[in-house]
Short mmCIF file of N, CA and C in Angstrom, two decimals:
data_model
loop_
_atom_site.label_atom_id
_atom_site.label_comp_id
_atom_site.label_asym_id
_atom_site.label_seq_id
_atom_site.Cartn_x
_atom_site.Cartn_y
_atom_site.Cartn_z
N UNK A 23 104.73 -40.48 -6.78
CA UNK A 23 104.55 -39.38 -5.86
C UNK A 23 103.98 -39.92 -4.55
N UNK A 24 104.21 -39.55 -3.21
CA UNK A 24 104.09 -39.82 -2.03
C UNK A 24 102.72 -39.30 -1.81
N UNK A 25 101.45 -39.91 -1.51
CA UNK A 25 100.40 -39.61 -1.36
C UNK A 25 99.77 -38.73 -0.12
N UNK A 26 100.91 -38.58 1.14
CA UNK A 26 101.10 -37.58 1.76
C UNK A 26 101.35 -36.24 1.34
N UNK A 27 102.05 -36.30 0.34
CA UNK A 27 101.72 -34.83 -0.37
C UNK A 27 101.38 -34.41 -1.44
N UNK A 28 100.70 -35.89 -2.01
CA UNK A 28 99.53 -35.43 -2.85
C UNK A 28 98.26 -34.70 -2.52
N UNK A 29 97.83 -34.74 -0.71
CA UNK A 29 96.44 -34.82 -0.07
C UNK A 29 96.46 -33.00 -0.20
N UNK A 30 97.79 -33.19 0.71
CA UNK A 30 98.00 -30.63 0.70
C UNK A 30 98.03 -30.34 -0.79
N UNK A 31 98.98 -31.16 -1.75
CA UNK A 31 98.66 -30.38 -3.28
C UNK A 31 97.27 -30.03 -3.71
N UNK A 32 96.34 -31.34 -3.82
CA UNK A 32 94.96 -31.22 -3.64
C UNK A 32 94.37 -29.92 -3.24
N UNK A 33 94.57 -30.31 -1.86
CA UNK A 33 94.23 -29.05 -0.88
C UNK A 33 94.22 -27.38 -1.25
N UNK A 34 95.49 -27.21 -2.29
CA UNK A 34 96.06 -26.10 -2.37
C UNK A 34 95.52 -25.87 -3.82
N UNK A 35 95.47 -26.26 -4.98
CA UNK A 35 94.92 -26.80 -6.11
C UNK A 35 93.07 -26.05 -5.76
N UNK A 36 92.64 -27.16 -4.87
CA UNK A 36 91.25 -26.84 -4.42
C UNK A 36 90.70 -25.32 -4.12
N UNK A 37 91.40 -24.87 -3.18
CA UNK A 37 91.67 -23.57 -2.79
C UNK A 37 92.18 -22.32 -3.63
N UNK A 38 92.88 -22.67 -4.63
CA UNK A 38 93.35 -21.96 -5.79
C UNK A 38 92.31 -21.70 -6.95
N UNK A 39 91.54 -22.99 -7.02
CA UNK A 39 90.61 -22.82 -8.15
C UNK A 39 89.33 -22.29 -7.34
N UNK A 40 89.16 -22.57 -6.24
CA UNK A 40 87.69 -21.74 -5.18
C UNK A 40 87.70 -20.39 -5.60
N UNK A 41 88.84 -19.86 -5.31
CA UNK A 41 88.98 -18.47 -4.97
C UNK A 41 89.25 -17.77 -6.08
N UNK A 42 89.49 -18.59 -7.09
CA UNK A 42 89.64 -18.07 -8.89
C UNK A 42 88.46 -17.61 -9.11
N UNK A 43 88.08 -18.82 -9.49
CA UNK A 43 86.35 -19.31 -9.95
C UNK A 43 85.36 -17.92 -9.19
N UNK A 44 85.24 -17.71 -7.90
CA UNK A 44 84.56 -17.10 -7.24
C UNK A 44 85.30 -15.24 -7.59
N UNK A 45 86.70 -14.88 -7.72
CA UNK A 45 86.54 -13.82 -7.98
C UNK A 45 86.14 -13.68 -9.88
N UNK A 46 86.19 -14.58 -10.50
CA UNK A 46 85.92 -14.55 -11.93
C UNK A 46 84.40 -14.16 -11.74
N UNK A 47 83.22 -14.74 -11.28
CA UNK A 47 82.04 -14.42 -10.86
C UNK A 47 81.18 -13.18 -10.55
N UNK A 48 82.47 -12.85 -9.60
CA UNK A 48 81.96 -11.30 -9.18
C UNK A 48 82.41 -10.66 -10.24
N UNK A 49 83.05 -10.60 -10.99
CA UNK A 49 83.23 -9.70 -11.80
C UNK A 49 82.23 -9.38 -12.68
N UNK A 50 81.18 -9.81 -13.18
CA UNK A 50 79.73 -10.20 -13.48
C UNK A 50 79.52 -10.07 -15.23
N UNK A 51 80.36 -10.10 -15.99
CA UNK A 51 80.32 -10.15 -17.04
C UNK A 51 79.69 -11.38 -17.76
N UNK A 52 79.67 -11.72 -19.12
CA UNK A 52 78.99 -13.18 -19.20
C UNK A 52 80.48 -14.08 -19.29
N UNK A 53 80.82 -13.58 -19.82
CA UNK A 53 82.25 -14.45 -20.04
C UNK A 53 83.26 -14.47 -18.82
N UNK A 54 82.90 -13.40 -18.23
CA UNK A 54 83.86 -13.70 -16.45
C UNK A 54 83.16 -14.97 -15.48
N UNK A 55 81.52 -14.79 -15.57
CA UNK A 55 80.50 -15.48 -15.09
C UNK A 55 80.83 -17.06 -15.34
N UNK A 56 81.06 -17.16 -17.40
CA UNK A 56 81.85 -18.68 -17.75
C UNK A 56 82.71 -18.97 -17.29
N UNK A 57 83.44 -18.27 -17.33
CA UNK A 57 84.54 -19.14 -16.80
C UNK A 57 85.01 -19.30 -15.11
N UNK A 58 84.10 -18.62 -14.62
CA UNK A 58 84.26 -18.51 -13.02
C UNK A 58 83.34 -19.64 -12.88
N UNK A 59 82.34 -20.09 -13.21
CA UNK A 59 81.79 -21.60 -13.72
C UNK A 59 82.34 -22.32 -13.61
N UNK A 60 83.32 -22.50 -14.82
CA UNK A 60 83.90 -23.35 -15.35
C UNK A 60 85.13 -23.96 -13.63
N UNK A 61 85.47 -23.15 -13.46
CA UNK A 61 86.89 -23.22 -12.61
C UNK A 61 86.12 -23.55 -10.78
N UNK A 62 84.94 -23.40 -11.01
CA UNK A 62 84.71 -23.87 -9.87
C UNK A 62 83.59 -24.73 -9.65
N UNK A 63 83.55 -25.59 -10.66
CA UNK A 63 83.30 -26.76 -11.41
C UNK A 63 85.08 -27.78 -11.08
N UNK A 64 85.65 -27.22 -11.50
CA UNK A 64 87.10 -27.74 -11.76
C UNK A 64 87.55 -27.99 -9.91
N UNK A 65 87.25 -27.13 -9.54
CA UNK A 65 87.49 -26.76 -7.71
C UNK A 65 86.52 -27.89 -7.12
N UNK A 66 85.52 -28.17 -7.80
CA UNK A 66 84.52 -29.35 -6.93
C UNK A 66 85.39 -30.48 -6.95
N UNK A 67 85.59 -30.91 -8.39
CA UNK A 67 86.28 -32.19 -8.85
C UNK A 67 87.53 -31.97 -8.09
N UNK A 68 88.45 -31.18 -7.75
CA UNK A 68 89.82 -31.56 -6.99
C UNK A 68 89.12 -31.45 -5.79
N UNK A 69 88.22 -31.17 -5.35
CA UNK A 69 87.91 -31.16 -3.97
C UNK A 69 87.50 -32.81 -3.48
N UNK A 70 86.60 -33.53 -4.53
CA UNK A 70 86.14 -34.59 -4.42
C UNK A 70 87.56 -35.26 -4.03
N UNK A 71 88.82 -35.45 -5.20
CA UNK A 71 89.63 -36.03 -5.18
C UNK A 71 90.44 -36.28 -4.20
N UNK A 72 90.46 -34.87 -3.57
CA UNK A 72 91.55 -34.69 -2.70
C UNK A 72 90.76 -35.23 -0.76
N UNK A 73 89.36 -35.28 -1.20
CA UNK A 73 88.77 -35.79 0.04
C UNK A 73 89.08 -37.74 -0.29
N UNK A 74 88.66 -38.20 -1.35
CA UNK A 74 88.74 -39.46 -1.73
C UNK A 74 90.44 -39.58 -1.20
N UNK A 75 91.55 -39.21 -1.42
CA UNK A 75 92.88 -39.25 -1.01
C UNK A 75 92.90 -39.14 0.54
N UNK A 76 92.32 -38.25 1.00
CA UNK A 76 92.44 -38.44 2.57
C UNK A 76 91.76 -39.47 3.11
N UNK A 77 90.60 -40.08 2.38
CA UNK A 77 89.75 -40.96 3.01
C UNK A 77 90.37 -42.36 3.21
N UNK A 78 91.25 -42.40 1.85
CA UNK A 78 91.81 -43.65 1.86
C UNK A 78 92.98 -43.62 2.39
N UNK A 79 93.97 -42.21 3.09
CA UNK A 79 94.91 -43.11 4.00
C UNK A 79 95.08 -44.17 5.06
N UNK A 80 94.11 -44.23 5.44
CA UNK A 80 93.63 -45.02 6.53
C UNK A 80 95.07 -44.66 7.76
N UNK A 81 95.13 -43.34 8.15
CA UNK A 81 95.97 -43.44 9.04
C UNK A 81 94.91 -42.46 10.15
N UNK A 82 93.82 -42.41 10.20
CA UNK A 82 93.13 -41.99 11.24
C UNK A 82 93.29 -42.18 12.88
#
């Protein structure tokens, strides 16, 4: 896979699980609360990744 569009999958991935995670949360149940946790827990880690992928294109 072309690491140029691995960086937006990331990106989009990241953004997908933010906005999961965070409406799972509001919903305020204990088990909406887990797993809105869980998924934006999951949203940090592609976030890390997808910054580590841009860092290393070195096309700045």
């Amino acid at each position: 896979m072309n690491i140029l569009l691995l960086a937006p999958l990331l990106v989009v991935v990241f953004l997908g699980l933010l906005l999961a995670g965070r409406a799972q949360v509001a919903k305020g149940t204990n088990t909406a609360t887990a797993n809105g946790a869980t998924l934006l827990t999951l949203a940090v880690v592609a976030g890390v990744l997808g910054l580590a992928v841009v860092v290393s294109l070195d096309v700045w």
